[in-house]
Coordinates of C-alpha atoms and ligand atoms in Angstrom, one line a residue:
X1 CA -54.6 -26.1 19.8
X2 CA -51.8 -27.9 17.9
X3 CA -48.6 -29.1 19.0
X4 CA -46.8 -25.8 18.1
X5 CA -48.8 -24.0 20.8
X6 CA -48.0 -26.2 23.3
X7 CA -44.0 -25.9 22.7
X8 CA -44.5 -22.1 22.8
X9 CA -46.2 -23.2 26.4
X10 CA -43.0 -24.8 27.3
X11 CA -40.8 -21.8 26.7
X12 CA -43.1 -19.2 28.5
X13 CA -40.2 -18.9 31.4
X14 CA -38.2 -17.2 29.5
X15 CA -37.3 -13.5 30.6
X16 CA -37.2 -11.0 28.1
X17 CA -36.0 -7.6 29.5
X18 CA -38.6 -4.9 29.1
X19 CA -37.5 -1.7 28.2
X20 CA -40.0 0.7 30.0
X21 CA -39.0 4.0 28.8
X22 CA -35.2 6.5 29.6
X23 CA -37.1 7.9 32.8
X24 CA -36.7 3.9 34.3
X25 CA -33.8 3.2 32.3
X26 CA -31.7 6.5 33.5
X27 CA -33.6 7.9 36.4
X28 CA -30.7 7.9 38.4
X29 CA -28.7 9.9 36.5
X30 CA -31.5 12.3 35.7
X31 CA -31.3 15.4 38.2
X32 CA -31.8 19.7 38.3
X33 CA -30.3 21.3 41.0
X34 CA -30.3 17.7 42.7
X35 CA -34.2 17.4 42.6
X36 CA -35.0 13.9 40.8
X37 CA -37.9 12.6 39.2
X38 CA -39.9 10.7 42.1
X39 CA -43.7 10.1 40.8
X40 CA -44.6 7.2 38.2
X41 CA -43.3 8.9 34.3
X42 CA -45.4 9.8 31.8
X43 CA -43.5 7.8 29.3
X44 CA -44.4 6.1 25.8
X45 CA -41.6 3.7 26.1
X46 CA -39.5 6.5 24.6
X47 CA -35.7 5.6 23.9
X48 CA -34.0 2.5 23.4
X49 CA -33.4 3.5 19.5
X50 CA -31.3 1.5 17.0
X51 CA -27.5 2.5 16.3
X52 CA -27.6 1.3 12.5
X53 CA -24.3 1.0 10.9
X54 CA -24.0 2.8 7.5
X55 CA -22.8 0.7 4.4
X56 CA -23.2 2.8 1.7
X57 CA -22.0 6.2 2.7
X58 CA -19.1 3.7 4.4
X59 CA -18.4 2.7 0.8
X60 CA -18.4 6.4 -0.8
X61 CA -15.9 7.6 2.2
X62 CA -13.5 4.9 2.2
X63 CA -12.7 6.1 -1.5
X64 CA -12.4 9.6 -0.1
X65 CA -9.8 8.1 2.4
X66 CA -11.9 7.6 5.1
X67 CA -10.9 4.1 6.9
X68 CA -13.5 3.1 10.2
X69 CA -17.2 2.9 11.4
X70 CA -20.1 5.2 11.0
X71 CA -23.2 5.0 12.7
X72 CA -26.7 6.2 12.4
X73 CA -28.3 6.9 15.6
X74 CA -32.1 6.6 14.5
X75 CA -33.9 8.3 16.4
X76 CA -37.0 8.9 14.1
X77 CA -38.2 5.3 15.5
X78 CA -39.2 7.2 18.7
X79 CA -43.0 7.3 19.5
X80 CA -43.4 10.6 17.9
X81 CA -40.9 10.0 15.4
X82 CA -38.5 12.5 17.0
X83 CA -35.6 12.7 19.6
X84 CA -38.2 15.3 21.4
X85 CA -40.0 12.4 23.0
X86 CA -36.7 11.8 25.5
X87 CA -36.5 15.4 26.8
X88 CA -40.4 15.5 26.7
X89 CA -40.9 12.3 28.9
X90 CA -39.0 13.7 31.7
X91 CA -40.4 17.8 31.4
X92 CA -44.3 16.2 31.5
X93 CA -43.4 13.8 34.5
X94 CA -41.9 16.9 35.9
X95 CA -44.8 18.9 34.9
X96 CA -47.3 16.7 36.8
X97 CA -45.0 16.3 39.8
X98 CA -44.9 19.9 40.6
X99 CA -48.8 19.7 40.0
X100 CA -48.5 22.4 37.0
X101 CA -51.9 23.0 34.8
X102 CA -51.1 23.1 31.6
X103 CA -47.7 22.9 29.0
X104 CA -47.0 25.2 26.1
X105 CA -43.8 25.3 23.8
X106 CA -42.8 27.0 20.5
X107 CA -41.8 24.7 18.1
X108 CA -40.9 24.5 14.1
X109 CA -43.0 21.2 14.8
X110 CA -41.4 18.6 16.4
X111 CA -41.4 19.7 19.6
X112 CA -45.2 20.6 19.5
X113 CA -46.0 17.2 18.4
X114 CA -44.1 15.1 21.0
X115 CA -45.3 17.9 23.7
X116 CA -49.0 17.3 22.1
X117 CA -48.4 13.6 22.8
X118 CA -47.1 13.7 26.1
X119 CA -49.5 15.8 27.5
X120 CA -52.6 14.2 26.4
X121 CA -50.8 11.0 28.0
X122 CA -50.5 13.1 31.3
X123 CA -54.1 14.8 31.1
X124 CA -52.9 18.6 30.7
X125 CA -53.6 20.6 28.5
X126 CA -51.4 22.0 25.7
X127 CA -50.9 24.9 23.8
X128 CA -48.0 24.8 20.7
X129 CA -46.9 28.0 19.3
X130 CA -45.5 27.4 15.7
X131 CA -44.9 29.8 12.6
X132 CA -48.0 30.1 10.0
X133 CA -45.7 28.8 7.4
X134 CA -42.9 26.3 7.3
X135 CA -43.7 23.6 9.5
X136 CA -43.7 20.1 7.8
X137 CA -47.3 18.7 7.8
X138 CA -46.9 15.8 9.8
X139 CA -45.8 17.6 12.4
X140 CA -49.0 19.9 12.6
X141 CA -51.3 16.2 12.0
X142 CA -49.7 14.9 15.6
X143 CA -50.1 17.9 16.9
X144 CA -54.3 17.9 15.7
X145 CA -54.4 13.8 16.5
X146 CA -52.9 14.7 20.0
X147 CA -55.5 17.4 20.5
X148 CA -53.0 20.6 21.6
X149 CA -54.3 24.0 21.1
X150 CA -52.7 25.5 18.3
X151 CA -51.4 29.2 17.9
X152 CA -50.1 30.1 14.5
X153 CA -47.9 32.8 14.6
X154 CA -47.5 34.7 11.6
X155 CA -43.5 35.0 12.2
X156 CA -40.9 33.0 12.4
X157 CA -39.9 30.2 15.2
X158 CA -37.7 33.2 17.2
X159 CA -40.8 35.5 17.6
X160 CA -42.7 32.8 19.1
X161 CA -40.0 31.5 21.5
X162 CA -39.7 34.8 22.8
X163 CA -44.1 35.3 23.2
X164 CA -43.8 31.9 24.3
X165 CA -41.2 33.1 27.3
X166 CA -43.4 36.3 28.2
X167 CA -47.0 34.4 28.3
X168 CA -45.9 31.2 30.3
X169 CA -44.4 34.1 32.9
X170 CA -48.2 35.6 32.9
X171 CA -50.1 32.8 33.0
X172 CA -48.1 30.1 35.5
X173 CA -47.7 27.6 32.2
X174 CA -45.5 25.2 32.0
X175 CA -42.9 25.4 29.6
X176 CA -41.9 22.6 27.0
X177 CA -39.0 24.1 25.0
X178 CA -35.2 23.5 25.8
X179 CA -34.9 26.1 28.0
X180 CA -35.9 23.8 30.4
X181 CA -33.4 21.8 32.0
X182 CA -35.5 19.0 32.2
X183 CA -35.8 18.5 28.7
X184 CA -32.1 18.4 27.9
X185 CA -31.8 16.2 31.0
X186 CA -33.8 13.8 29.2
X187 CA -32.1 14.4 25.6
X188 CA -28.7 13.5 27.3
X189 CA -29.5 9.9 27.7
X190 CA -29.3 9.1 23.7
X191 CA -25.6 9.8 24.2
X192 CA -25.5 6.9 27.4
X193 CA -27.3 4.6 25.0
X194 CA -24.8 5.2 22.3
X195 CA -21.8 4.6 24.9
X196 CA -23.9 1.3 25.9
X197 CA -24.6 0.2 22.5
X198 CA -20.9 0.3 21.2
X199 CA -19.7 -0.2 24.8
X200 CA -17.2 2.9 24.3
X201 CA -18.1 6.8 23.2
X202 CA -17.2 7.6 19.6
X203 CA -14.3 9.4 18.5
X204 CA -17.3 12.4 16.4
X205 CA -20.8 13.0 17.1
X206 CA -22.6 14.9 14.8
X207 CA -25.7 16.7 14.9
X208 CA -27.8 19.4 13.4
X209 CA -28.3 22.7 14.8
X210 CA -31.4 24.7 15.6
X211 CA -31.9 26.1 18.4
X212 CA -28.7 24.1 20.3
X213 CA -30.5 22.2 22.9
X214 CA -29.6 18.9 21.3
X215 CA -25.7 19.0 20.7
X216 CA -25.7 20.6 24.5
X217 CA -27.5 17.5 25.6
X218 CA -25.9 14.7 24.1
X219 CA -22.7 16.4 25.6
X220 CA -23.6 16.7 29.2
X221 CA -24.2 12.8 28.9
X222 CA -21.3 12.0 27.4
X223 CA -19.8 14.1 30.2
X224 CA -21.5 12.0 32.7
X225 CA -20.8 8.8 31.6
X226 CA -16.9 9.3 31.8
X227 CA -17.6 10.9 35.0
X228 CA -19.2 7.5 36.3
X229 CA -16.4 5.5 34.9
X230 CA -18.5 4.4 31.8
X231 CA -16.1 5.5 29.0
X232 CA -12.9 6.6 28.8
X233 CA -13.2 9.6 26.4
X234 CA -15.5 11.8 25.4
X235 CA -16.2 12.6 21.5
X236 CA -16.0 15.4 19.5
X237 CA -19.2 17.5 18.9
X238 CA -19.5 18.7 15.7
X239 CA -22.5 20.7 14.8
X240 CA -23.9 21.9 11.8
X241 CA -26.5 24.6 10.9
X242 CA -27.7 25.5 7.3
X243 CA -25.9 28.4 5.5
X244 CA -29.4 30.4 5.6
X245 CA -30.1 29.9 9.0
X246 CA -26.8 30.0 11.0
X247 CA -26.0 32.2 13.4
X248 CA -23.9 30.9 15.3
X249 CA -21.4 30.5 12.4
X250 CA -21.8 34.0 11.6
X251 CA -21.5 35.1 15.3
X252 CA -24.5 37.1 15.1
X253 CA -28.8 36.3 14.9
X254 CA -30.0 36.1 11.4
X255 CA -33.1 38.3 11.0
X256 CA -34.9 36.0 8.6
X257 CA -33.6 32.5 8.4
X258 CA -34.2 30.6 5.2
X259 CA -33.5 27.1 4.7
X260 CA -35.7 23.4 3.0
X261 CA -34.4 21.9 6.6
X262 CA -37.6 23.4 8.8
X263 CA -37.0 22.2 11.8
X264 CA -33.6 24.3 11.6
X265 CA -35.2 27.4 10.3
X266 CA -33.8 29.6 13.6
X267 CA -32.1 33.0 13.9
X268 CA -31.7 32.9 17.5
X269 CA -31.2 29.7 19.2
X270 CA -32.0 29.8 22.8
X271 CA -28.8 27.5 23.5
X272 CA -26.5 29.5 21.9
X273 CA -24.0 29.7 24.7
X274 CA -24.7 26.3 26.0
X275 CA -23.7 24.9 22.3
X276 CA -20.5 26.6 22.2
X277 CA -19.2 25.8 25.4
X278 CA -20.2 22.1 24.2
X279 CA -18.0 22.2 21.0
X280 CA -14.9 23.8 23.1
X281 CA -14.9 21.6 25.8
X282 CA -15.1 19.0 23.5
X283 CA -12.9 20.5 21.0
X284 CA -15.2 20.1 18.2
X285 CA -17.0 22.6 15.8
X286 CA -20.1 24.4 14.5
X287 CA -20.4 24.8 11.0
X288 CA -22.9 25.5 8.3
X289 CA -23.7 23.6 5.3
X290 CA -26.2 24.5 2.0
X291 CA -29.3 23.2 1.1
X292 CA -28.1 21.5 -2.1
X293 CA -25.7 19.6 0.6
X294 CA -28.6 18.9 2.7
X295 CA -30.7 17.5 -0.3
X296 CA -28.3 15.3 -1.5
X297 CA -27.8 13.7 1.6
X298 CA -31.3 13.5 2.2
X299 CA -31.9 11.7 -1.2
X300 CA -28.9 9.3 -0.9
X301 CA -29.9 8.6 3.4
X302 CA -33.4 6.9 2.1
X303 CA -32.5 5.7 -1.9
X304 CA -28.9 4.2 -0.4
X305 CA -28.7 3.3 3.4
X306 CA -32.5 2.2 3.3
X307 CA -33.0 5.0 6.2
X308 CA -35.5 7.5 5.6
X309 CA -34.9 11.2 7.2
X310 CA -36.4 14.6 7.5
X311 CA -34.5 17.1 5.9
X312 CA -32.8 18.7 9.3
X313 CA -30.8 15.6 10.5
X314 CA -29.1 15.4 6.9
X315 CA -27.4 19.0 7.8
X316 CA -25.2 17.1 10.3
X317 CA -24.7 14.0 8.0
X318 CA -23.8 16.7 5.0
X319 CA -21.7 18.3 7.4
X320 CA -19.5 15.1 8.5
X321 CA -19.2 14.6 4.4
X322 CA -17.6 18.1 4.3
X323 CA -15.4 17.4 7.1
X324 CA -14.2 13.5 5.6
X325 CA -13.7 15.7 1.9
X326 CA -11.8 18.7 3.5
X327 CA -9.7 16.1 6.0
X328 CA -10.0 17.8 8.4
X329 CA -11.1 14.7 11.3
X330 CA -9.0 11.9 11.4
X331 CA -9.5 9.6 8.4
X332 CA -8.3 6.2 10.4
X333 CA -10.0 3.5 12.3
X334 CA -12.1 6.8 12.9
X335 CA -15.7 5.7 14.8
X336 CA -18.7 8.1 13.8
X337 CA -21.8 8.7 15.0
X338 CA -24.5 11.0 13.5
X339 CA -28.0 12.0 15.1
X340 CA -30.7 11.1 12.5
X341 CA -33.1 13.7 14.6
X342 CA -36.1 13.0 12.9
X343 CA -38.5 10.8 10.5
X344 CA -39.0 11.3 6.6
X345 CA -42.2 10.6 7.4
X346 CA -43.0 13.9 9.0
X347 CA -42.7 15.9 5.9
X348 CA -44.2 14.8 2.7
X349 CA -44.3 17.5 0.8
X350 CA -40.2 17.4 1.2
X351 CA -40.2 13.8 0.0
X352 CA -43.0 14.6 -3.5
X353 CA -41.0 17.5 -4.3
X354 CA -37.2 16.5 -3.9
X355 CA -37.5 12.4 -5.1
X356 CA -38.1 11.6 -8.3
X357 CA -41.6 9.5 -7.9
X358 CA -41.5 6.5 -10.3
X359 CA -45.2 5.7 -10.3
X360 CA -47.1 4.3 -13.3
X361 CA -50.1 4.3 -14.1
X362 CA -51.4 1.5 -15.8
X363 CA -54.3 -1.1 -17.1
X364 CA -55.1 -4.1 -15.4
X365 CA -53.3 -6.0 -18.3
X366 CA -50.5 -8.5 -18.0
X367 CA -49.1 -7.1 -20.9
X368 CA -48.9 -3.3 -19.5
X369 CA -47.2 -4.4 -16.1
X370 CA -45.0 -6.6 -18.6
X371 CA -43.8 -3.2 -20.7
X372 CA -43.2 -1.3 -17.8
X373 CA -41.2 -4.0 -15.7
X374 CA -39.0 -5.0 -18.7
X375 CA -38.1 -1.1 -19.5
X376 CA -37.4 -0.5 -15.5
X377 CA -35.3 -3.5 -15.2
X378 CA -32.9 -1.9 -18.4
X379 CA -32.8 1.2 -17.4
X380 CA -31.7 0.0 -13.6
X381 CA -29.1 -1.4 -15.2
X382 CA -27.9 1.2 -16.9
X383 CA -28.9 3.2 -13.9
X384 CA -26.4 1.0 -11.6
X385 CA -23.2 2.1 -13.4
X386 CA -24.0 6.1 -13.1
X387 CA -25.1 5.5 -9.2
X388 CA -21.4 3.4 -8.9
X389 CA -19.7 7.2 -10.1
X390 CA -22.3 9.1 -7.5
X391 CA -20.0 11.1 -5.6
X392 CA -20.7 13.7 -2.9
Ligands
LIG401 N1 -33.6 18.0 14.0 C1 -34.9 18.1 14.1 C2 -35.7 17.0 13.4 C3 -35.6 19.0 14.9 O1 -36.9 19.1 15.0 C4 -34.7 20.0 15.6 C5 -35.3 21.0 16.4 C6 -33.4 19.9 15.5 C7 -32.8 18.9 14.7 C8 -32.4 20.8 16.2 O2 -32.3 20.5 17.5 O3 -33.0 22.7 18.4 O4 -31.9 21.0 19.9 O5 -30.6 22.2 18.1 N2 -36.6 21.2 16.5 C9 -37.2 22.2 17.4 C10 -38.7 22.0 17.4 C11 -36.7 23.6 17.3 O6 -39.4 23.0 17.7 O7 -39.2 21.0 17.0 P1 -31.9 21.7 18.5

């Protein structure tokens, strides 16, 4: 032992505050028809995400016009690398505490891998229900490692939300999705962390759109929170769908949704209603944007601001773009937060097929890691002055 360990000794009185999960953090304000959580959570520490504040797409806006603060909310860094985990925490504690068997959900993926997760944390078993095709690998790997039962449907996320509603009825199972109120009772608290983190609520929130639980959530907190006294205002919710899978732009379900953002591929969102009443009370907006949008974003979110997304979340940051290019929010000492739902990582087939890989092969020879340093380090350089005209 050196003299270094015994000055760490010295300091071991020192209190760092433990974050131990949202079910501890915001139990209190976590209720369905006043019933509260009141056994021990099934939690993975879940929550407590970084607000990261943009600097590059803050530097292609502020030449649009755009004057103020925009911030990432990150919540890829969950523990199954999705905002799913918060509503998930609270719907398995509440599965246990009414004593239920087993959970199932329908899911484009993300939801079957945080519900995989959490239920093998709470000992029940689990049965996901996702489309044959279209769900991003990653999302099917958690749901293997996590050991759920899986049911490929060979249809589209709607068809199996709607066996999903019919079975659980039969068989007394425990339903995961956002029809549950429990879920969106956990999902609300990322919108009490972003009031805590910034220590007011921002003047936008924007989000992507699938099957409207999330926007629905984050606006029952922000609700909340002014109803305790914690802010002053409440934001805007803007929400955005992709043009082949919106229906609630087009005021009607879309038969067969089509769109690179997966975990947005749905025709008939379960919280259709709940969404809308979200961006009128709030006096905000739903509105679709394209895949090429959505790319874009999604190449600039991880080459640019360093963050690396799965295609869905970019909708919302495509869609704030749109909004900052069209003027139609307010373009001053404006502050800006958008959902960044879920991880790159979840999807690599996205990532191989949309970014240009620069990988080189090469000898074990000094002089062939020479060659191809030398001609990378021009071409950045020439590369630098067409990324300075990049322009959304
Ligand atoms: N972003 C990601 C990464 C998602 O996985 C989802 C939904 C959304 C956004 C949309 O959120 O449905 O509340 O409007 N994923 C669900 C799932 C449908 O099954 O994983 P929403």
């Amino acid at each position: 032992m050196g003299s270094e360990d015994n000055n760490l000794k010295g300091n071991r009185n020192f209190q760092q505050r433990k974050w131990q999960g949202i079910i501890h953090e915001y139990g209190d304000f976590i209720s369905v028809e006043g019933e509260k959580i009141n056994i021990e959570p099934v939690t993975l520490l879940e929550g407590n995400t970084p607000l990261i504040e943009s600097v590059c797409l803050a530097k292609e806006l502020r030449d649009m016009g755009f004057s103020g603060k925009i911030y990432f909310k990150y919540e890829g860094l969950n523990p199954t690398s999705s905002f799913k985990d918060r509503g998930m925490t609270v719907a398995i504690t509440r599965a246990k505490q009414i004593g239920a068997h087993a959970t199932i959900c329908a899911s484009t993926g993300n939801t079957s891998a945080s519900a995989a997760a959490y239920s093998a944390r709470a000992n029940l078993p689990v049965f996901v229900v996702v489309p044959e095709k279209n769900v991003a690998t990653g999302k099917i790997i958690q749901a293997v490692a996590h050991g759920a039962r899986i049911i490929r449907v060979k249809g589209n996320f709607d068809d199996a939300l709607s066996l999903v509603r019919k079975i659980s009825d039969d068989f007394g199972l425990f339903i995961v999705n956002s029809i549950n109120p429990w879920r969106i009772e956990g999902q609300k608290t990322a919108a009490f962390e972003v009031c805590d983190t910034l220590g007011f609520a921002p003047d936008y929130h924007f989000l992507p759109v699938g099957n409207a639980g999330n926007i629905y959530a984050y606006w029952l907190g922000y609700k909340q929170y002014k109803a305790l006294g914690k802010i002053n205002e409440t934001p805007k919710m803007f929400g955005f769908q992709a043009e082949g899978a919106a229906p609630i732009v087009r005021g009607h379900p879309v038969e067969n949704p089509e769109t690179i953002a997966s975990a947005i591929r749905i025709g008939n969102p379960a919280n259709w209603k709940k969404a809308e009443l979200a961006v009128k009370e709030s006096d905000g907006l739903i509105d679709m944007v394209s895949d090429e949008e959505i790319i874009s974003v999604y190449r600039f979110m991880g080459e640019k601001e360093g963050i690396f997304c799965e295609l869905a979340p970019c909708a919302g940051i495509a869609g704030f773009i749109k909004m900052v290019k069209n003027k139609k929010i307010k373009m001053k000492d404006t502050v800006v937060v958008c959902t960044i739902t879920g991880h790159g990582l979840k999807d690599p087939e996205a990532t191989m097929n949309l970014i240009k890989t620069k990988q080189f092969f090469v000898e074990p020879k000094f002089s062939e890691i020479k060659k191809v340093i030398e001609e990378e380090i021009k071409k950045s350089k020439e590369k630098d002055l067409e990324m300075e005209q990049h322009k959304f």
